[in-house]
Amino acid sequence: MRLLAALRRLPSPVTAERLAAETEISRRQLYRDVATLRAGGVLIDGAAGFGYTLTEDPALPPQSFSRLETEALMLAVGSLEELGDERLAQAGRDAMARIIATLPDRQARQSMHAIMRSWRMPGDRPEIAVDVDLLRQSCWDETSVTITYRDRRERVSEREILPLGLSYSPTTLMLVGWCLLREDYRTFEVARMERLEAGSTSFRPRRVELLRRYQAMRMAEWEAQKAAERQALEDPPPQPGN
């Protein structure tokens, strides 16, 4: 699977040395894996010393997208470079490579010349020291995590959190969770976590209900804020001398 993903993603023809480095195997093992894929029906052109090109991938059905749909997909995957962590961005690149591998030649060339790009200034996002994969897995498994957290006032606390979801933005990555220390909802900047470990508390199947209540609470706060703004526009403050 790693070899197929690399063949889909890398510019063709790709050398055996590059493929071996990408898949973290020896060149001898790479040659065996290429032979295995060919025996399974995957059409791979080329040979050792010349580079390999994936010409037909039976694992993927044919696809067709309009030029604008291709632009949208490229922009969405490209934005992961700015919003997500490296593992998430790599997953997006692999998925896009699989999609491109199913496109007709003309549409595949269009994807290489997409005009829309996602970009941000370097250094805008703080570095993250903890394992984001562990956070994602804990959300899926519905198990707690324990963290050492430094807030914006530089206060450090130890907490056990029921992680409900991750929120990506151009400037930071946030964790929405139920804090067992405060018995309430809290949002945490992942970059402010100094330590992260898997906890032992399962909250299955409470996650859906906890998320529903959180969303309802935030929606009520948003509606109250909008109502206050409308009221302020309708009742402007009195002018001096009136």
PDB file of C-alpha atoms in Angstrom:
ATOM      1  CA  MET A   1       0.000   0.000   0.000  1.00  0.00           C
ATOM      2  CA  ARG A   2       2.842   2.428   0.773  1.00  0.00           C
ATOM      3  CA  LEU A   3       4.497   1.608  -2.548  1.00  0.00           C
ATOM      4  CA  LEU A   4       1.274   2.191  -4.481  1.00  0.00           C
ATOM      5  CA  ALA A   5       0.727   5.475  -2.652  1.00  0.00           C
ATOM      6  CA  ALA A   6       4.255   6.614  -3.526  1.00  0.00           C
ATOM      7  CA  LEU A   7       3.829   5.656  -7.194  1.00  0.00           C
ATOM      8  CA  ARG A   8       0.583   7.633  -7.334  1.00  0.00           C
ATOM      9  CA  ARG A   9       2.044  10.683  -5.574  1.00  0.00           C
ATOM     10  CA  LEU A  10       5.565  11.131  -6.963  1.00  0.00           C
ATOM     11  CA  PRO A  11       6.351  12.581 -10.415  1.00  0.00           C
ATOM     12  CA  SER A  12       6.954   9.828 -12.966  1.00  0.00           C
ATOM     13  CA  PRO A  13       9.218   8.137 -13.686  1.00  0.00           C
ATOM     14  CA  VAL A  14      10.361   7.678 -10.101  1.00  0.00           C
ATOM     15  CA  THR A  15      13.639   5.904  -9.385  1.00  0.00           C
ATOM     16  CA  ALA A  16      13.949   2.772  -7.302  1.00  0.00           C
ATOM     17  CA  GLU A  17      16.175   4.697  -4.883  1.00  0.00           C
ATOM     18  CA  ARG A  18      13.495   7.336  -4.325  1.00  0.00           C
ATOM     19  CA  LEU A  19      10.755   4.721  -3.920  1.00  0.00           C
ATOM     20  CA  ALA A  20      12.827   2.740  -1.432  1.00  0.00           C
ATOM     21  CA  ALA A  21      13.447   5.902   0.602  1.00  0.00           C
ATOM     22  CA  GLU A  22       9.757   6.888   0.533  1.00  0.00           C
ATOM     23  CA  THR A  23       8.566   3.446   1.656  1.00  0.00           C
ATOM     24  CA  GLU A  24      11.461   2.884   4.102  1.00  0.00           C
ATOM     25  CA  ILE A  25      12.498  -0.466   2.644  1.00  0.00           C
ATOM     26  CA  SER A  26      15.626  -1.793   0.940  1.00  0.00           C
ATOM     27  CA  ARG A  27      15.973  -1.657  -2.836  1.00  0.00           C
ATOM     28  CA  ARG A  28      15.996  -5.459  -2.937  1.00  0.00           C
ATOM     29  CA  GLN A  29      12.668  -5.535  -1.109  1.00  0.00           C
ATOM     30  CA  LEU A  30      11.367  -2.827  -3.459  1.00  0.00           C
ATOM     31  CA  TYR A  31      12.097  -4.956  -6.525  1.00  0.00           C
ATOM     32  CA  ARG A  32      10.241  -7.866  -4.919  1.00  0.00           C
ATOM     33  CA  ASP A  33       7.272  -5.610  -4.093  1.00  0.00           C
ATOM     34  CA  VAL A  34       7.121  -4.236  -7.644  1.00  0.00           C
ATOM     35  CA  ALA A  35       7.081  -7.820  -8.951  1.00  0.00           C
ATOM     36  CA  THR A  36       4.292  -8.698  -6.499  1.00  0.00           C
ATOM     37  CA  LEU A  37       2.177  -5.737  -7.612  1.00  0.00           C
ATOM     38  CA  ARG A  38       2.687  -6.615 -11.260  1.00  0.00           C
ATOM     39  CA  ALA A  39       1.679 -10.197 -10.562  1.00  0.00           C
ATOM     40  CA  GLY A  40      -1.492  -8.844  -8.929  1.00  0.00           C
ATOM     41  CA  GLY A  41      -2.502  -6.937 -12.069  1.00  0.00           C
ATOM     42  CA  VAL A  42      -1.038  -3.489 -11.430  1.00  0.00           C
ATOM     43  CA  LEU A  43       0.526  -2.094 -14.621  1.00  0.00           C
ATOM     44  CA  ILE A  44       3.888  -0.553 -13.744  1.00  0.00           C
ATOM     45  CA  ASP A  45       6.128   0.544 -16.623  1.00  0.00           C
ATOM     46  CA  GLY A  46       9.891   0.875 -16.332  1.00  0.00           C
ATOM     47  CA  ALA A  47      12.707  -1.047 -14.711  1.00  0.00           C
ATOM     48  CA  ALA A  48      15.582  -0.665 -12.299  1.00  0.00           C
ATOM     49  CA  GLY A  49      17.914   2.084 -13.502  1.00  0.00           C
ATOM     50  CA  PHE A  50      15.218   3.822 -15.570  1.00  0.00           C
ATOM     51  CA  GLY A  51      12.475   4.597 -13.044  1.00  0.00           C
ATOM     52  CA  TYR A  52       8.900   3.375 -12.636  1.00  0.00           C
ATOM     53  CA  THR A  53       5.558   4.757 -13.813  1.00  0.00           C
ATOM     54  CA  LEU A  54       2.163   3.557 -12.606  1.00  0.00           C
ATOM     55  CA  THR A  55       0.099   3.330 -15.813  1.00  0.00           C
ATOM     56  CA  GLU A  56      -2.964   1.449 -14.550  1.00  0.00           C
ATOM     57  CA  ASP A  57      -4.150   0.854 -11.013  1.00  0.00           C
ATOM     58  CA  PRO A  58      -6.904  -1.792 -10.754  1.00  0.00           C
ATOM     59  CA  ALA A  59      -7.520  -0.885  -7.112  1.00  0.00           C
ATOM     60  CA  LEU A  60      -9.084   2.420  -8.180  1.00  0.00           C
ATOM     61  CA  PRO A  61     -12.192   2.823 -10.363  1.00  0.00           C
ATOM     62  CA  PRO A  62     -12.142   5.445 -13.151  1.00  0.00           C
ATOM     63  CA  GLN A  63     -13.159   8.948 -12.059  1.00  0.00           C
ATOM     64  CA  SER A  64     -14.053  12.139 -13.850  1.00  0.00           C
ATOM     65  CA  PHE A  65     -14.206  15.684 -12.486  1.00  0.00           C
ATOM     66  CA  SER A  66     -14.794  19.068 -14.029  1.00  0.00           C
ATOM     67  CA  ARG A  67     -11.860  21.506 -14.012  1.00  0.00           C
ATOM     68  CA  LEU A  68     -13.524  23.510 -11.222  1.00  0.00           C
ATOM     69  CA  GLU A  69     -14.113  20.350  -9.157  1.00  0.00           C
ATOM     70  CA  THR A  70     -10.436  19.463  -9.580  1.00  0.00           C
ATOM     71  CA  GLU A  71      -9.476  22.986  -8.466  1.00  0.00           C
ATOM     72  CA  ALA A  72     -11.701  22.631  -5.391  1.00  0.00           C
ATOM     73  CA  LEU A  73     -10.127  19.302  -4.420  1.00  0.00           C
ATOM     74  CA  MET A  74      -6.580  20.623  -4.888  1.00  0.00           C
ATOM     75  CA  LEU A  75      -7.370  23.715  -2.815  1.00  0.00           C
ATOM     76  CA  ALA A  76      -8.969  21.651  -0.039  1.00  0.00           C
ATOM     77  CA  VAL A  77      -6.015  19.275   0.185  1.00  0.00           C
ATOM     78  CA  GLY A  78      -3.530  22.140  -0.090  1.00  0.00           C
ATOM     79  CA  SER A  79      -5.190  23.921   2.827  1.00  0.00           C
ATOM     80  CA  LEU A  80      -4.254  20.983   5.057  1.00  0.00           C
ATOM     81  CA  GLU A  81      -0.647  22.127   4.717  1.00  0.00           C
ATOM     82  CA  GLU A  82      -1.679  25.365   6.430  1.00  0.00           C
ATOM     83  CA  LEU A  83      -4.367  24.134   8.843  1.00  0.00           C
ATOM     84  CA  GLY A  84      -3.479  20.568   9.760  1.00  0.00           C
ATOM     85  CA  ASP A  85      -0.547  18.747  11.271  1.00  0.00           C
ATOM     86  CA  GLU A  86       1.986  16.896   9.117  1.00  0.00           C
ATOM     87  CA  ARG A  87       0.319  13.459   9.407  1.00  0.00           C
ATOM     88  CA  LEU A  88      -3.040  14.900   8.350  1.00  0.00           C
ATOM     89  CA  ALA A  89      -1.443  16.828   5.489  1.00  0.00           C
ATOM     90  CA  GLN A  90       0.356  13.684   4.282  1.00  0.00           C
ATOM     91  CA  ALA A  91      -2.915  11.733   4.378  1.00  0.00           C
ATOM     92  CA  GLY A  92      -4.480  14.444   2.213  1.00  0.00           C
ATOM     93  CA  ARG A  93      -1.617  14.265  -0.294  1.00  0.00           C
ATOM     94  CA  ASP A  94      -1.914  10.487  -0.506  1.00  0.00           C
ATOM     95  CA  ALA A  95      -5.688  10.665  -0.994  1.00  0.00           C
ATOM     96  CA  MET A  96      -5.307  13.292  -3.740  1.00  0.00           C
ATOM     97  CA  ALA A  97      -2.677  11.178  -5.463  1.00  0.00           C
ATOM     98  CA  ARG A  98      -5.094   8.250  -5.500  1.00  0.00           C
ATOM     99  CA  ILE A  99      -7.790  10.451  -7.030  1.00  0.00           C
ATOM    100  CA  ILE A 100      -5.445  11.848  -9.696  1.00  0.00           C
ATOM    101  CA  ALA A 101      -4.369   8.311 -10.578  1.00  0.00           C
ATOM    102  CA  THR A 102      -7.948   7.552 -11.671  1.00  0.00           C
ATOM    103  CA  LEU A 103      -8.376  10.628 -13.892  1.00  0.00           C
ATOM    104  CA  PRO A 104      -8.100  10.670 -17.671  1.00  0.00           C
ATOM    105  CA  ASP A 105      -4.777  12.050 -18.884  1.00  0.00           C
ATOM    106  CA  ARG A 106      -6.127  15.532 -19.738  1.00  0.00           C
ATOM    107  CA  GLN A 107      -7.751  15.969 -16.326  1.00  0.00           C
ATOM    108  CA  ALA A 108      -4.669  14.626 -14.550  1.00  0.00           C
ATOM    109  CA  ARG A 109      -2.583  17.300 -16.290  1.00  0.00           C
ATOM    110  CA  GLN A 110      -5.099  19.947 -15.204  1.00  0.00           C
ATOM    111  CA  SER A 111      -4.608  18.906 -11.594  1.00  0.00           C
ATOM    112  CA  MET A 112      -0.882  19.608 -11.937  1.00  0.00           C
ATOM    113  CA  HIS A 113      -1.640  23.174 -13.082  1.00  0.00           C
ATOM    114  CA  ALA A 114      -4.383  24.123 -10.620  1.00  0.00           C
ATOM    115  CA  ILE A 115      -4.482  27.912 -10.327  1.00  0.00           C
ATOM    116  CA  MET A 116      -5.853  28.158  -6.770  1.00  0.00           C
ATOM    117  CA  ARG A 117      -3.441  27.693  -3.886  1.00  0.00           C
ATOM    118  CA  SER A 118      -3.642  27.952  -0.113  1.00  0.00           C
ATOM    119  CA  TRP A 119      -0.828  29.949   1.503  1.00  0.00           C
ATOM    120  CA  ARG A 120       0.025  31.650   4.758  1.00  0.00           C
ATOM    121  CA  MET A 121       2.959  33.566   6.154  1.00  0.00           C
ATOM    122  CA  PRO A 122       5.640  31.297   7.686  1.00  0.00           C
ATOM    123  CA  GLY A 123       5.731  31.230  11.466  1.00  0.00           C
ATOM    124  CA  ASP A 124       2.090  32.208  11.958  1.00  0.00           C
ATOM    125  CA  ARG A 125       1.223  29.057  13.892  1.00  0.00           C
ATOM    126  CA  PRO A 126       2.873  28.035  17.167  1.00  0.00           C
ATOM    127  CA  GLU A 127       4.761  24.755  17.315  1.00  0.00           C
ATOM    128  CA  ILE A 128       2.947  21.747  18.799  1.00  0.00           C
ATOM    129  CA  ALA A 129       4.968  19.547  21.145  1.00  0.00           C
ATOM    130  CA  VAL A 130       2.439  16.758  21.839  1.00  0.00           C
ATOM    131  CA  ASP A 131       1.258  13.844  19.682  1.00  0.00           C
ATOM    132  CA  VAL A 132      -1.788  15.036  17.704  1.00  0.00           C
ATOM    133  CA  ASP A 133      -2.344  11.468  16.470  1.00  0.00           C
ATOM    134  CA  LEU A 134      -3.009  10.433  20.078  1.00  0.00           C
ATOM    135  CA  LEU A 135      -5.610  13.186  20.403  1.00  0.00           C
ATOM    136  CA  ARG A 136      -7.349  12.081  17.205  1.00  0.00           C
ATOM    137  CA  GLN A 137      -7.313   8.441  18.289  1.00  0.00           C
ATOM    138  CA  SER A 138      -8.704   9.296  21.713  1.00  0.00           C
ATOM    139  CA  CYS A 139     -11.577  11.197  20.072  1.00  0.00           C
ATOM    140  CA  TRP A 140     -12.383   8.158  17.942  1.00  0.00           C
ATOM    141  CA  ASP A 141     -11.983   5.701  20.831  1.00  0.00           C
ATOM    142  CA  GLU A 142     -13.908   7.976  23.219  1.00  0.00           C
ATOM    143  CA  THR A 143     -11.304   7.665  25.951  1.00  0.00           C
ATOM    144  CA  SER A 144      -9.858  10.407  28.126  1.00  0.00           C
ATOM    145  CA  VAL A 145      -6.458  12.055  27.909  1.00  0.00           C
ATOM    146  CA  THR A 146      -4.404  13.623  30.678  1.00  0.00           C
ATOM    147  CA  ILE A 147      -2.567  16.849  29.926  1.00  0.00           C
ATOM    148  CA  THR A 148      -0.226  19.352  31.474  1.00  0.00           C
ATOM    149  CA  TYR A 149      -1.538  22.701  30.263  1.00  0.00           C
ATOM    150  CA  ARG A 150      -0.073  26.204  30.403  1.00  0.00           C
ATOM    151  CA  ASP A 151      -2.767  28.845  29.917  1.00  0.00           C
ATOM    152  CA  ARG A 152      -2.332  32.377  28.552  1.00  0.00           C
ATOM    153  CA  ARG A 153      -1.599  33.679  32.049  1.00  0.00           C
ATOM    154  CA  GLU A 154       1.247  31.153  32.282  1.00  0.00           C
ATOM    155  CA  ARG A 155      -0.586  29.123  34.932  1.00  0.00           C
ATOM    156  CA  VAL A 156       0.185  25.377  34.747  1.00  0.00           C
ATOM    157  CA  SER A 157      -2.402  22.724  35.608  1.00  0.00           C
ATOM    158  CA  GLU A 158      -2.827  18.954  35.342  1.00  0.00           C
ATOM    159  CA  ARG A 159      -6.155  17.867  33.865  1.00  0.00           C
ATOM    160  CA  GLU A 160      -8.005  14.815  32.640  1.00  0.00           C
ATOM    161  CA  ILE A 161     -10.073  15.668  29.564  1.00  0.00           C
ATOM    162  CA  LEU A 162     -12.783  13.874  27.610  1.00  0.00           C
ATOM    163  CA  PRO A 163     -11.718  14.924  24.082  1.00  0.00           C
ATOM    164  CA  LEU A 164     -14.725  15.702  21.868  1.00  0.00           C
ATOM    165  CA  GLY A 165     -13.112  17.093  18.730  1.00  0.00           C
ATOM    166  CA  LEU A 166     -10.334  19.120  17.140  1.00  0.00           C
ATOM    167  CA  SER A 167     -10.888  22.511  15.541  1.00  0.00           C
ATOM    168  CA  TYR A 168      -8.394  23.666  12.906  1.00  0.00           C
ATOM    169  CA  SER A 169      -7.828  27.331  12.032  1.00  0.00           C
ATOM    170  CA  PRO A 170      -5.093  29.289  10.219  1.00  0.00           C
ATOM    171  CA  THR A 171      -3.569  30.393  13.521  1.00  0.00           C
ATOM    172  CA  THR A 172      -4.013  27.519  15.978  1.00  0.00           C
ATOM    173  CA  LEU A 173      -5.321  24.027  16.667  1.00  0.00           C
ATOM    174  CA  MET A 174      -7.948  23.780  19.412  1.00  0.00           C
ATOM    175  CA  LEU A 175      -9.252  20.815  21.386  1.00  0.00           C
ATOM    176  CA  VAL A 176     -12.872  20.924  22.522  1.00  0.00           C
ATOM    177  CA  GLY A 177     -13.418  18.727  25.556  1.00  0.00           C
ATOM    178  CA  TRP A 178     -15.152  18.086  28.844  1.00  0.00           C
ATOM    179  CA  CYS A 179     -12.778  18.895  31.688  1.00  0.00           C
ATOM    180  CA  LEU A 180     -13.148  16.435  34.575  1.00  0.00           C
ATOM    181  CA  LEU A 181     -11.342  18.897  36.857  1.00  0.00           C
ATOM    182  CA  ARG A 182     -13.869  21.712  36.252  1.00  0.00           C
ATOM    183  CA  GLU A 183     -16.840  19.503  35.337  1.00  0.00           C
ATOM    184  CA  ASP A 184     -17.525  21.766  32.377  1.00  0.00           C
ATOM    185  CA  TYR A 185     -16.712  22.339  28.719  1.00  0.00           C
ATOM    186  CA  ARG A 186     -13.309  23.799  27.950  1.00  0.00           C
ATOM    187  CA  THR A 187     -11.326  24.607  24.825  1.00  0.00           C
ATOM    188  CA  PHE A 188      -7.573  24.127  24.856  1.00  0.00           C
ATOM    189  CA  GLU A 189      -4.881  25.379  22.500  1.00  0.00           C
ATOM    190  CA  VAL A 190      -2.977  22.227  21.594  1.00  0.00           C
ATOM    191  CA  ALA A 191       0.254  24.230  21.281  1.00  0.00           C
ATOM    192  CA  ARG A 192      -0.070  25.099  25.020  1.00  0.00           C
ATOM    193  CA  MET A 193      -0.102  21.430  26.043  1.00  0.00           C
ATOM    194  CA  GLU A 194       3.245  20.532  27.576  1.00  0.00           C
ATOM    195  CA  ARG A 195       2.419  16.867  28.173  1.00  0.00           C
ATOM    196  CA  LEU A 196      -0.199  14.509  26.738  1.00  0.00           C
ATOM    197  CA  GLU A 197      -0.898  10.904  27.742  1.00  0.00           C
ATOM    198  CA  ALA A 198      -3.726   8.460  27.133  1.00  0.00           C
ATOM    199  CA  GLY A 199      -6.141   8.314  30.060  1.00  0.00           C
ATOM    200  CA  SER A 200      -8.159   5.420  31.431  1.00  0.00           C
ATOM    201  CA  THR A 201     -11.685   6.903  31.464  1.00  0.00           C
ATOM    202  CA  SER A 202     -14.074   5.771  28.743  1.00  0.00           C
ATOM    203  CA  PHE A 203     -16.954   8.088  27.855  1.00  0.00           C
ATOM    204  CA  ARG A 204     -18.590   5.892  25.242  1.00  0.00           C
ATOM    205  CA  PRO A 205     -21.361   6.472  24.205  1.00  0.00           C
ATOM    206  CA  ARG A 206     -21.554   9.970  25.788  1.00  0.00           C
ATOM    207  CA  ARG A 207     -19.577  11.789  23.086  1.00  0.00           C
ATOM    208  CA  VAL A 208     -22.555  12.479  20.788  1.00  0.00           C
ATOM    209  CA  GLU A 209     -24.661  13.897  23.625  1.00  0.00           C
ATOM    210  CA  LEU A 210     -21.772  15.975  24.976  1.00  0.00           C
ATOM    211  CA  LEU A 211     -21.131  17.420  21.527  1.00  0.00           C
ATOM    212  CA  ARG A 212     -24.830  18.133  20.968  1.00  0.00           C
ATOM    213  CA  ARG A 213     -25.059  20.046  24.234  1.00  0.00           C
ATOM    214  CA  TYR A 214     -21.853  21.973  23.458  1.00  0.00           C
ATOM    215  CA  GLN A 215     -23.112  22.994  20.024  1.00  0.00           C
ATOM    216  CA  ALA A 216     -26.465  24.075  21.475  1.00  0.00           C
ATOM    217  CA  MET A 217     -24.671  26.133  24.130  1.00  0.00           C
ATOM    218  CA  ARG A 218     -22.444  27.870  21.583  1.00  0.00           C
ATOM    219  CA  MET A 219     -25.401  28.527  19.288  1.00  0.00           C
ATOM    220  CA  ALA A 220     -27.328  30.133  22.174  1.00  0.00           C
ATOM    221  CA  GLU A 221     -24.301  32.322  22.972  1.00  0.00           C
ATOM    222  CA  TRP A 222     -24.026  33.369  19.311  1.00  0.00           C
ATOM    223  CA  GLU A 223     -27.736  34.223  19.087  1.00  0.00           C
ATOM    224  CA  ALA A 224     -27.546  36.253  22.321  1.00  0.00           C
ATOM    225  CA  GLN A 225     -24.553  38.177  20.980  1.00  0.00           C
ATOM    226  CA  LYS A 226     -26.332  38.933  17.690  1.00  0.00           C
ATOM    227  CA  ALA A 227     -29.459  40.053  19.575  1.00  0.00           C
ATOM    228  CA  ALA A 228     -27.355  42.420  21.706  1.00  0.00           C
ATOM    229  CA  GLU A 229     -25.717  43.860  18.578  1.00  0.00           C
ATOM    230  CA  ARG A 230     -29.104  44.426  16.932  1.00  0.00           C
ATOM    231  CA  GLN A 231     -30.407  46.083  20.093  1.00  0.00           C
ATOM    232  CA  ALA A 232     -27.392  48.402  20.212  1.00  0.00           C
ATOM    233  CA  LEU A 233     -28.077  49.489  16.631  1.00  0.00           C
ATOM    234  CA  GLU A 234     -31.738  50.144  17.390  1.00  0.00           C
ATOM    235  CA  ASP A 235     -31.021  52.077  20.605  1.00  0.00           C
ATOM    236  CA  PRO A 236     -27.949  54.237  20.003  1.00  0.00           C
ATOM    237  CA  PRO A 237     -26.419  55.889  23.089  1.00  0.00           C
ATOM    238  CA  PRO A 238     -27.660  59.432  23.838  1.00  0.00           C
ATOM    239  CA  GLN A 239     -25.605  62.231  22.380  1.00  0.00           C
ATOM    240  CA  PRO A 240     -23.909  64.766  24.766  1.00  0.00           C
ATOM    241  CA  GLY A 241     -26.240  67.618  25.700  1.00  0.00           C
ATOM    242  CA  ASN A 242     -29.458  65.615  25.083  1.00  0.00           C
TER     243      ASN A 242
END
